[in-house]
Coordinates of C-alpha atoms and ligand atoms in Angstrom, one line a residue:
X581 CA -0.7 -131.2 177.6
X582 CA 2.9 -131.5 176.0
X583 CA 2.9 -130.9 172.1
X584 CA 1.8 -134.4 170.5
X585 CA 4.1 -134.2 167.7
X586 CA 7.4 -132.9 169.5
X587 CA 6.4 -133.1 173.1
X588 CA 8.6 -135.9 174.2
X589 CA 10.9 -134.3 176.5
X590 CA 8.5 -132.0 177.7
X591 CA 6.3 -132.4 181.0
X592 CA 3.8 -129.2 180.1
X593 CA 2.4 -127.3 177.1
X594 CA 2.7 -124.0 176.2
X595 CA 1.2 -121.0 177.9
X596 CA -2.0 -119.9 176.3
X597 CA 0.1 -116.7 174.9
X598 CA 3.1 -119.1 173.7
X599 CA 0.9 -120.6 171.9
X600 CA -0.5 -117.4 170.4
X601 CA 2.7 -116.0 169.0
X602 CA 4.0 -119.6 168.2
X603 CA 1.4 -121.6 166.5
X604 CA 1.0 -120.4 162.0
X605 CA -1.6 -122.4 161.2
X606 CA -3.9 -119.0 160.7
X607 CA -2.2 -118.6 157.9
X608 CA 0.3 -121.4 156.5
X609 CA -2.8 -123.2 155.8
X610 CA -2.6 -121.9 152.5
X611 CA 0.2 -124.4 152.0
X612 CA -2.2 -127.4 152.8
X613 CA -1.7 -128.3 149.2
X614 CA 2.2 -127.7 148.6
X615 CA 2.7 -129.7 151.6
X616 CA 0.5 -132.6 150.9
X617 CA 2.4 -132.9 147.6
X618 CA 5.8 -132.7 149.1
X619 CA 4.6 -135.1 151.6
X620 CA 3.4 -137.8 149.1
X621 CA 6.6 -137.0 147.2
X622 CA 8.7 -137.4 150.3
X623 CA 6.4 -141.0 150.8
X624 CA 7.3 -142.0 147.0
X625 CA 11.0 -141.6 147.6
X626 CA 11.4 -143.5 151.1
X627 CA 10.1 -146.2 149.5
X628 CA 11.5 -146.6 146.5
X629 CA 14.7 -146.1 148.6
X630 CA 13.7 -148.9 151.0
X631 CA 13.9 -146.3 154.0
X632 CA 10.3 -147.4 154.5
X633 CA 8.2 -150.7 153.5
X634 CA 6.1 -150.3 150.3
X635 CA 2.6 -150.9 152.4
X636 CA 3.5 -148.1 155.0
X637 CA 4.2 -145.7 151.7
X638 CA 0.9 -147.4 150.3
X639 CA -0.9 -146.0 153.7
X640 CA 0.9 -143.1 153.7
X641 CA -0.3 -141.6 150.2
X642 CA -3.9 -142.8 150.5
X643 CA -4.2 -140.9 153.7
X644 CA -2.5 -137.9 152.7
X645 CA -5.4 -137.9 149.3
X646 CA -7.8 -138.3 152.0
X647 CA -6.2 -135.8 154.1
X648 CA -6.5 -133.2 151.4
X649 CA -10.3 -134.2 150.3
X650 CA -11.1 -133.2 153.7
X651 CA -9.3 -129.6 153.4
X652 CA -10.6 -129.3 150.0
X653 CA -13.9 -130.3 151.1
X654 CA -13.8 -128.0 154.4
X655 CA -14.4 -130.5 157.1
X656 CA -10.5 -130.8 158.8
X657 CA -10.4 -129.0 161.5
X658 CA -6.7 -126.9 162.0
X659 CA -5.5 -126.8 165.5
X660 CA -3.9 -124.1 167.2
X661 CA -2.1 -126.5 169.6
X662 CA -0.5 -128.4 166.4
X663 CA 1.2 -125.0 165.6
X664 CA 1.5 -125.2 161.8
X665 CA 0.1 -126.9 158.8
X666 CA 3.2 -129.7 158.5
X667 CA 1.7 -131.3 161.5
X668 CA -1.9 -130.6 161.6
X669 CA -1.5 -132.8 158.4
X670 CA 0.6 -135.2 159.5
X671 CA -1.5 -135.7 162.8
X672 CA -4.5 -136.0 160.7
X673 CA -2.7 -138.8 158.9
X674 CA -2.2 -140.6 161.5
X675 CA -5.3 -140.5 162.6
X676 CA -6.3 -141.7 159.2
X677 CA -4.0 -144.8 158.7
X678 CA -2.6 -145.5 162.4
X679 CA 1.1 -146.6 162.6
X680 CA 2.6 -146.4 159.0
X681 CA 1.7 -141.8 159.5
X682 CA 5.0 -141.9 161.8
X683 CA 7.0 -143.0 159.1
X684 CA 6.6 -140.1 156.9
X685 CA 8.5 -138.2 159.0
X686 CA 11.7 -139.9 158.6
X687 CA 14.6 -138.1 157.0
X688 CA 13.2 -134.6 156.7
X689 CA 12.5 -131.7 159.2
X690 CA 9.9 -129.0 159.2
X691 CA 13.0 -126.8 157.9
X692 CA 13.4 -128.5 154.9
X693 CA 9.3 -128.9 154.8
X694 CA 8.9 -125.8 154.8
X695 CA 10.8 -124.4 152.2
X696 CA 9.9 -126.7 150.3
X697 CA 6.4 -126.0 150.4
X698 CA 6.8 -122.4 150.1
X699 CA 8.9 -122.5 147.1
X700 CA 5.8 -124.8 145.5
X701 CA 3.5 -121.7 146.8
X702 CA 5.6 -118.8 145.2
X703 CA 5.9 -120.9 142.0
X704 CA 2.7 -121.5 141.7
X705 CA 1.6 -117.8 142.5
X706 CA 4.5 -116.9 139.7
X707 CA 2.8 -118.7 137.4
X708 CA -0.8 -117.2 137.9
X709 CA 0.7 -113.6 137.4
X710 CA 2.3 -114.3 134.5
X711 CA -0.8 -115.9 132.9
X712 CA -2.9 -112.6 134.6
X713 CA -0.4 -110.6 133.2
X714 CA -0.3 -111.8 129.5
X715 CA -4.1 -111.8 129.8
X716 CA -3.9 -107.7 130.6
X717 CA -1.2 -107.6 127.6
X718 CA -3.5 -108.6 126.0
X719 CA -6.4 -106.4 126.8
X720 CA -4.0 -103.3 126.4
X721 CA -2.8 -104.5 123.0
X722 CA -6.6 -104.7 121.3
X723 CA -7.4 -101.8 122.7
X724 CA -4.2 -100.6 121.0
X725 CA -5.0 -101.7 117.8
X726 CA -8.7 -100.0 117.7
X727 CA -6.9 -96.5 119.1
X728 CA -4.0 -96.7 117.0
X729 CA -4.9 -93.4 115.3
X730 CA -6.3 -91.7 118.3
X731 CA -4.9 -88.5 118.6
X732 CA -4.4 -87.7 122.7
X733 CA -1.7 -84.8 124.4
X734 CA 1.2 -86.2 125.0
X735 CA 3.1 -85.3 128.2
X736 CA 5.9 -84.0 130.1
X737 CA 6.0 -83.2 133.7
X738 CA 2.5 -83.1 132.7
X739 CA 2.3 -80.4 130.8
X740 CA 1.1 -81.0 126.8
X741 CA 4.1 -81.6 125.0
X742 CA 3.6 -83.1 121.6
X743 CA 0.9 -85.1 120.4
X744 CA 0.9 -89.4 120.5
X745 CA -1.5 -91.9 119.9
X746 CA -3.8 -93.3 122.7
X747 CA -3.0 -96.7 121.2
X748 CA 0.7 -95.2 121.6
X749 CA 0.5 -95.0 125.4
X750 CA -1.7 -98.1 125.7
X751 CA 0.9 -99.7 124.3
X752 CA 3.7 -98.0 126.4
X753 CA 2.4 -100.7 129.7
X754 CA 2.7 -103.9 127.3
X755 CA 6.3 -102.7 126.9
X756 CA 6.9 -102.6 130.8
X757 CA 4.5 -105.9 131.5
X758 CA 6.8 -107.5 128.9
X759 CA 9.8 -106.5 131.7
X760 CA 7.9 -107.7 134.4
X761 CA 6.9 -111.1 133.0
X762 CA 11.0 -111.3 131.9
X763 CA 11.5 -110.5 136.3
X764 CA 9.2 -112.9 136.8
X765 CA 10.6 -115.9 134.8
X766 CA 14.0 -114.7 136.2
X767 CA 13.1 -115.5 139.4
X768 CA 11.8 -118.5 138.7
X769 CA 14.2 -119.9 136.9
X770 CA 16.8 -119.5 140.3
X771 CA 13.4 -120.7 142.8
X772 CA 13.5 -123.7 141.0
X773 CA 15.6 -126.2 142.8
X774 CA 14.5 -128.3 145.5
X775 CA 15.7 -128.3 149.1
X776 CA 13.6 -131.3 150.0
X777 CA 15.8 -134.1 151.9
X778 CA 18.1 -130.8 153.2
X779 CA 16.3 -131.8 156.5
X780 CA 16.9 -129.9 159.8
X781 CA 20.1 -127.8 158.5
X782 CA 22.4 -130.9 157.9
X783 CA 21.1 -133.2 155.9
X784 CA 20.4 -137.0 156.8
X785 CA 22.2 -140.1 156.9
X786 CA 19.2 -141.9 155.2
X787 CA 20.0 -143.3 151.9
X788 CA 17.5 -140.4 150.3
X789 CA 17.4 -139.5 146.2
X790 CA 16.8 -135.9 146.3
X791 CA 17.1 -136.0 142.8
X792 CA 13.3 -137.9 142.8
X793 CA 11.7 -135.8 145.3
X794 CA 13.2 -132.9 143.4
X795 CA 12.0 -134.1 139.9
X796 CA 8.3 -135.6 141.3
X797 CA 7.8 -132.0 142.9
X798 CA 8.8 -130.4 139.4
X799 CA 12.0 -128.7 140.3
X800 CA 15.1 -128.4 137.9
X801 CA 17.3 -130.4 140.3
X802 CA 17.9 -130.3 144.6
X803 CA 19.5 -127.2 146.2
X804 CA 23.3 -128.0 147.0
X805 CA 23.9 -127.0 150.5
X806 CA 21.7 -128.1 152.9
X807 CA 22.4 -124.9 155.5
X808 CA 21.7 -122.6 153.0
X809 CA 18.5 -124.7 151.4
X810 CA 16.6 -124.2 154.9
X811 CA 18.0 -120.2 155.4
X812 CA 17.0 -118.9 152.0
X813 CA 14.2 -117.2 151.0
X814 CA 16.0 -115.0 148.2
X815 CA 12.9 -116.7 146.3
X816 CA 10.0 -114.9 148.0
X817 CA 12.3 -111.6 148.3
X818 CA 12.9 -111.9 144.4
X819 CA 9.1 -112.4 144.1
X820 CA 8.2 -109.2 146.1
X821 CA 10.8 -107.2 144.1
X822 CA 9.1 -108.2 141.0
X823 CA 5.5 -107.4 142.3
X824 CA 6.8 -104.3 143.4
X825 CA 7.9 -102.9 139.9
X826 CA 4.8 -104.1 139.0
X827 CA 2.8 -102.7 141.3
X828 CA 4.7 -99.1 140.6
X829 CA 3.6 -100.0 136.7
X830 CA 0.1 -100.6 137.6
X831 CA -0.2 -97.8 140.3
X832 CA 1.2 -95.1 137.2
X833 CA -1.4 -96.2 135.0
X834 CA -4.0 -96.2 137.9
X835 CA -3.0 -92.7 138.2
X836 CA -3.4 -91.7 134.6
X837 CA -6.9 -93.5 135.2
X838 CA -7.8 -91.2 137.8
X839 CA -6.8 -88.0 136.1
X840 CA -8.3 -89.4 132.7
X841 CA -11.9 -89.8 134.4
X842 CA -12.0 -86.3 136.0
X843 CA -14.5 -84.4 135.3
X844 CA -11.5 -81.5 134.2
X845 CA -9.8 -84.0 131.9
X846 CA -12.6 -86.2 130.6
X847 CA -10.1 -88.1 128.3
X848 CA -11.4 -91.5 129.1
X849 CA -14.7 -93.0 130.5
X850 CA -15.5 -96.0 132.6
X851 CA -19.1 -97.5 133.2
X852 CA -20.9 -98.4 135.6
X853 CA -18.7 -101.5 135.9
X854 CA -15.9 -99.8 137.2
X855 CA -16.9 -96.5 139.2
X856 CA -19.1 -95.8 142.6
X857 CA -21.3 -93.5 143.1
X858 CA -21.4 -90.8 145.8
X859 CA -23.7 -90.9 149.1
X860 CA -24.1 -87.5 148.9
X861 CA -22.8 -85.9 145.1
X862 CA -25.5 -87.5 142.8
X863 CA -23.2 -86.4 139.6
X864 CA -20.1 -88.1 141.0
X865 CA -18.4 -91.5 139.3
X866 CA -15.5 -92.3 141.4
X867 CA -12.7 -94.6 139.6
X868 CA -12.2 -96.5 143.0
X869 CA -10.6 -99.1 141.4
X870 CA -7.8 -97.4 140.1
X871 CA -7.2 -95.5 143.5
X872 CA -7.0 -98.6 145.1
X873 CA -5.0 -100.4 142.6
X874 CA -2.6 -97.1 143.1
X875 CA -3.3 -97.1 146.6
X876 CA -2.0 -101.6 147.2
X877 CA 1.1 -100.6 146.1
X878 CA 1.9 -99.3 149.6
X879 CA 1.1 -102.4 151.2
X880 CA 3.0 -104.1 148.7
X881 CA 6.0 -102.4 149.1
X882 CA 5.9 -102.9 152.3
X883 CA 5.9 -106.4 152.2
X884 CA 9.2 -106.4 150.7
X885 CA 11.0 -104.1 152.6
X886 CA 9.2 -106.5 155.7
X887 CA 10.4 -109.9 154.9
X888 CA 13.9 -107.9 153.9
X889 CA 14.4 -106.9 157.5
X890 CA 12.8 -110.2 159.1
X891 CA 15.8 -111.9 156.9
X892 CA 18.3 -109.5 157.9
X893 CA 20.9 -110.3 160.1
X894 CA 19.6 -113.9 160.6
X895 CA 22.4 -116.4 161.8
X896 CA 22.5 -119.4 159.6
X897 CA 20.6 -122.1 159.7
X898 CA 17.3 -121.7 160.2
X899 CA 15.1 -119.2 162.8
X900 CA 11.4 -118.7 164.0
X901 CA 11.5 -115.3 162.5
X902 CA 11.5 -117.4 159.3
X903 CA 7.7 -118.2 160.0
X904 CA 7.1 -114.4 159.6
X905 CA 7.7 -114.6 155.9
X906 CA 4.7 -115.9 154.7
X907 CA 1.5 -113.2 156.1
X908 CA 3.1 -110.8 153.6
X909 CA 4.3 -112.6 150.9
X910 CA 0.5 -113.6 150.9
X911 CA -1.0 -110.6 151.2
X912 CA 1.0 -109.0 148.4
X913 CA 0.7 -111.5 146.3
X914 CA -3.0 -111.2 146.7
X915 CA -2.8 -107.5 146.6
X916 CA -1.1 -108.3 143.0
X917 CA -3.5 -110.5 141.6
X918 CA -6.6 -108.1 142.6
X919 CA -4.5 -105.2 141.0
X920 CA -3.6 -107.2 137.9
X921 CA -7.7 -108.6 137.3
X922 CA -9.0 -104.8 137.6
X923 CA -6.7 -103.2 135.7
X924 CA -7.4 -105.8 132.8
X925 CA -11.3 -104.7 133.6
X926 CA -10.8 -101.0 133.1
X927 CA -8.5 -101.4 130.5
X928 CA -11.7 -103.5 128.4
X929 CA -14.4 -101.4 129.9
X930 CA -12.8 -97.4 129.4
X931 CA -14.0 -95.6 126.5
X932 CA -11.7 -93.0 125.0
X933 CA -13.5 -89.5 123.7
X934 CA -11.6 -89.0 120.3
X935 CA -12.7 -86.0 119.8
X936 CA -11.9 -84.4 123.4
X937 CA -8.8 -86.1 123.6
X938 CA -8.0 -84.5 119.8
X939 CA -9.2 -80.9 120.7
X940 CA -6.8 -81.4 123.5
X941 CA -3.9 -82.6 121.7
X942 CA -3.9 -79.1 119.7
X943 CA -4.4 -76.9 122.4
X944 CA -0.8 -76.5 124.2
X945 CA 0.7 -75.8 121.2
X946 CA 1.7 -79.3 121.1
X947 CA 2.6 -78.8 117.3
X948 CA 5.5 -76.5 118.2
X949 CA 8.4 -79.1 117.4
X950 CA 6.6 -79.9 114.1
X951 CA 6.8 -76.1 113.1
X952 CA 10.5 -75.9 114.0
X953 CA 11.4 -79.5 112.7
X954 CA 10.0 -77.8 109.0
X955 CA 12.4 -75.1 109.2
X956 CA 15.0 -77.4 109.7
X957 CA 14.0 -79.6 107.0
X958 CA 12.6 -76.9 104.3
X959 CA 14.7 -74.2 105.0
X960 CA 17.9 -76.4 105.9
X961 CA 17.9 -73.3 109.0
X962 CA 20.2 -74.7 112.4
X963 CA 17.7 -76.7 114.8
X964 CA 18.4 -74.0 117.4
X965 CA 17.9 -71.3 115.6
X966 CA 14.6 -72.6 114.2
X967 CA 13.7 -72.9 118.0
X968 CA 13.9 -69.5 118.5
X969 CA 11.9 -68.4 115.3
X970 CA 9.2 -71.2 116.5
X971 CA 9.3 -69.8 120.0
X972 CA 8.2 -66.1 118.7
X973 CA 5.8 -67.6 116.5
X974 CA 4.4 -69.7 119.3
X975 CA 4.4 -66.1 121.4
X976 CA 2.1 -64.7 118.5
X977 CA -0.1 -67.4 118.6
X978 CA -0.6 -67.1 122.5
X979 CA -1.2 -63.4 122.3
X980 CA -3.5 -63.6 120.1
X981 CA -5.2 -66.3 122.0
X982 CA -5.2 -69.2 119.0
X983 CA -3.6 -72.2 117.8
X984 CA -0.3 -72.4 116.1
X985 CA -2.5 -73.7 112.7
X986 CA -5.4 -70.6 112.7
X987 CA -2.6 -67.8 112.5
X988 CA -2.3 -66.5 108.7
X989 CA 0.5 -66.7 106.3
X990 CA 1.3 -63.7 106.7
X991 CA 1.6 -63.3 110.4
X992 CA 3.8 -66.2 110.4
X993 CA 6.3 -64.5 107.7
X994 CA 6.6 -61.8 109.7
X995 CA 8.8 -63.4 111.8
X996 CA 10.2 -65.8 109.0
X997 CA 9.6 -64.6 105.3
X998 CA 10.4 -67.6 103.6
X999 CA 7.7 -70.0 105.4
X1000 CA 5.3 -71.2 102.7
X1001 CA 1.8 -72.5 103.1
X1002 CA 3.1 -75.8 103.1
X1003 CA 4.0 -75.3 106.5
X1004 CA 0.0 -76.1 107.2
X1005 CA 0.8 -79.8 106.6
X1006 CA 2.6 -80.1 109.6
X1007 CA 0.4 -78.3 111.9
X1008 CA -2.1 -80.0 112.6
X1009 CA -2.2 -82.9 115.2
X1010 CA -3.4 -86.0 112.7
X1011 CA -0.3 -84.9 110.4
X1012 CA 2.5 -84.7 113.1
X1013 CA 1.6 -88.0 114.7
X1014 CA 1.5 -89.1 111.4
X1015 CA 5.2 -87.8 110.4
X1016 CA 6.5 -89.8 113.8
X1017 CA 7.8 -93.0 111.9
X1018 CA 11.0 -93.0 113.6
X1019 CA 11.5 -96.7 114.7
X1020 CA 9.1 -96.9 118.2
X1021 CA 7.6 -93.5 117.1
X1022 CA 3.6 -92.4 117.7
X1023 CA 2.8 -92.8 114.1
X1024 CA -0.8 -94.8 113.7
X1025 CA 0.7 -96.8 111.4
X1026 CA 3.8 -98.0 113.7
X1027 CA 1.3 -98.7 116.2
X1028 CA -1.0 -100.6 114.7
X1029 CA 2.2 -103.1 113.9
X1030 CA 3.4 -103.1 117.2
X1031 CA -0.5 -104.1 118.4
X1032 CA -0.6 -106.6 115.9
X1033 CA 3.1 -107.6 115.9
X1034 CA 2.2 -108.4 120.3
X1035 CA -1.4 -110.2 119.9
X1036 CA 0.6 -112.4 117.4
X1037 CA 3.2 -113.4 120.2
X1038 CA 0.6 -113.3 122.6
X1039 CA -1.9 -115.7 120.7
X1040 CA 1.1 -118.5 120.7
Ligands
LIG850 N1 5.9 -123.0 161.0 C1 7.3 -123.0 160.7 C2 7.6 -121.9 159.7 O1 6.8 -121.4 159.1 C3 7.7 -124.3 160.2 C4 9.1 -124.7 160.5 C5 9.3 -124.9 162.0 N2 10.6 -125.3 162.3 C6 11.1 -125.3 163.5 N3 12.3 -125.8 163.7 N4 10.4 -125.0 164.5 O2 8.7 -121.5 159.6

């Protein structure tokens, strides 16, 4: 049977595996709501344009509300052989109301329909990760403020460098959410416009006010060329890129997660909330979700680099490869969501060992810059050259198997005789974090204001 939406000219319908690769109703029923509200919008406007009568438009909308009751309720039935969700709606309509459903159609294509609706779906998704996101802000900035003066190692390339604050490095990912969120908006602001009423590629002859259907539908104002309303996607593209960053945020901290919760490290731990057990290890407490949340990133990424090459090289105006934007835009915006909610789990649920993560801190001799930062300041001595007394000092230490702050007095003016005992001040861990006031230093005391300074803006 010939397509009853488009089947006009044609005498047949599809071959069974046409209709396979053809028909995106599997998965662009997720826009059942998007494009009921672009259709009632589209209604609003034909009517108050007298392109249609007001009863039809009357009809129209009531059927559309019943339309979407049934989705919401479960009972439509999508159909392969109506290929997408614009018309398994609209045939439902007509079922529903008879005549006035073939009027809807009028003055619009699937091309413009389509973006249309997808540009509702990536807004809307925007704005649930930005919400998700404040909410793990949020999460990292209390647990900030209670760790403020929680002395952990500090690292490069992983190796203990100089002491910080676990509220320090908390507050490190509210910094780069902050970024994300600012991507987000960004690409949102440019999403916003409406290409509604560009219909197939060229736009119509109707009498239409884009500028309604553009305003009902919550966009800034209509798109302004009607090839390139129904060929862009820069939207969804500019959405992945964002997820993607923030994915590479959230799988770093998943991977600190990991290493934190080993057995070797023990820095942090998670309960029974957030870890799996082992089959056949009864001492094991995996962090799975963190090595997943590090793990979606892949498929995230490549989502992005997916709908970049489906777009590439596309001839304007619009293309069937078009349809193959949406599976992965999906899926990594699911992927994101899932990673956002567990991360904003761990973060509430991990437990921090002070006292591990402090023995740590001064093993490493981590207090090294401290010691050679006093002989710059005390002794006015050239940084470099209080590098190289701090290095043989250091080389003392390490012989003797100890920390920098158990060697004696005397041992240390060996190698510099006019080192005093105030030197002790500064060896210990609590006492250098507590010297890093430098504006966005480790000091507890600059952290707890930046905590409190971000649950302020965060409250609002
Ligand atoms: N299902 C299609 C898509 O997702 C809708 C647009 C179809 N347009 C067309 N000219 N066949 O892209």
């Amino acid at each position: 049977m010939a397509n009853e939406m488009w089947g006009g000219r044609f005498a047949e319908g599809p071959a069974a595996i046409m209709q396979e690769i053809n028909a995106s109703i599997s998965f662009d029923k997720r826009l059942a709501d998007q494009d009921i509200r672009g259709s009632i919008a589209q209604a609003e406007m034909l009517s108050a344009q007298g392109i249609i009568d007001a009863q039809s438009a009357e009809a129209i909308i009531q059927g559309l509300k019943n339309v979407k009751a049934e989705i919401d309720a479960g009972s439509f039935t999508f159909k392969a052989s109506l290929e997408d969700i614009h018309m398994n709606v609209e045939a439902r309509l007509a079922e529903i109301v008879g005549k006035p459903a073939g009027r809807l159609h009028t003055a619009r294509s699937r091309n413009d329909q389509v973006a249309t609706d997808f540009r509702l779906y990536v807004r809307d998704s925007i704005d649930m990760i930005d919400a998700a996101l404040k909410d793990l802000q949020q999460a990292l900035a209390e647990k900030a403020l209670t760790h403020a003066g929680t002395v952990m190692p500090g690292f490069t390339h992983l190796q203990s460098a100089q002491p910080v604050t676990f509220g320090h490095h908390l507050m490190a990912y509210v910094e780069m959410l902050s970024r994300d969120r600012g991507r987000f908006a960004d690409a949102r602001r440019r999403l916003n416009e409406c290409p509604l009423g560009a219909a197939a590629l060229a736009g119509t002859s109707f009498p239409i006010d884009r500028d309604r259907t553009a305003k009902a539908l919550g966009f800034d104002r209509p798109t302004a060329n009607s090839l390139d309303s129904v060929s862009d996607r820069d939207f969804a593209l500019e959405t992945l890129a964002a997820v993607s960053i923030l994915a590479m945020h959230l799988s770093r901290f998943a991977e600190e997660i990991v290493i934190w919760t080993s057995a070797q490290f023990a820095f942090v731990k998670l309960s029974d909330k957030f870890t799996t057990g082992s089959s056949i290890m009864p001492q094991k407490r995996n962090p799975d979700a963190a090595e997943l949340v590090r793990a979606k990133t892949g498929r995230i990424f490549g989502s992005l680099i997916g709908l970049l090459t489906v777009m590439k090289g596309l001839t304007l105006a619009y293309a069937k490869d078009m349809q193959e934007d949406k599976e992965q835009t999906f899926d990594a915006l699911d992927s994101i969501a899932l990673c956002i909610a567990s991360t904003a789990g761990m973060v509430r649920d991990m437990e921090p060992d002070a006292k591990r993560l402090k023995k740590a801190a001064s093993s490493g001799y981590a207090t090294a810059t401290d010691l050679a930062d006093w002989l710059v300041r005390v002794l006015n001595m050239p940084f470099r050259e209080a590098h190289h007394v701090t290095g043989r000092i250091v080389g003392i230490a390490s012989a003797k198997g100890v920390d920098l702050e158990k060697l004696s007095l005397g041992e240390m003016q060996a190698v510099e005789p006019r080192i005093t005992g105030a030197i002790f001040d500064v060896l210990g861990v609590t006492n250098s974090v507590k010297s890093r006031t430098s504006y966005g230093g480790t000091a507890p005391a600059n952290v707890r204001m930046q905590a409190k300074k971000w649950l302020a803006k965060l409250a609002k």
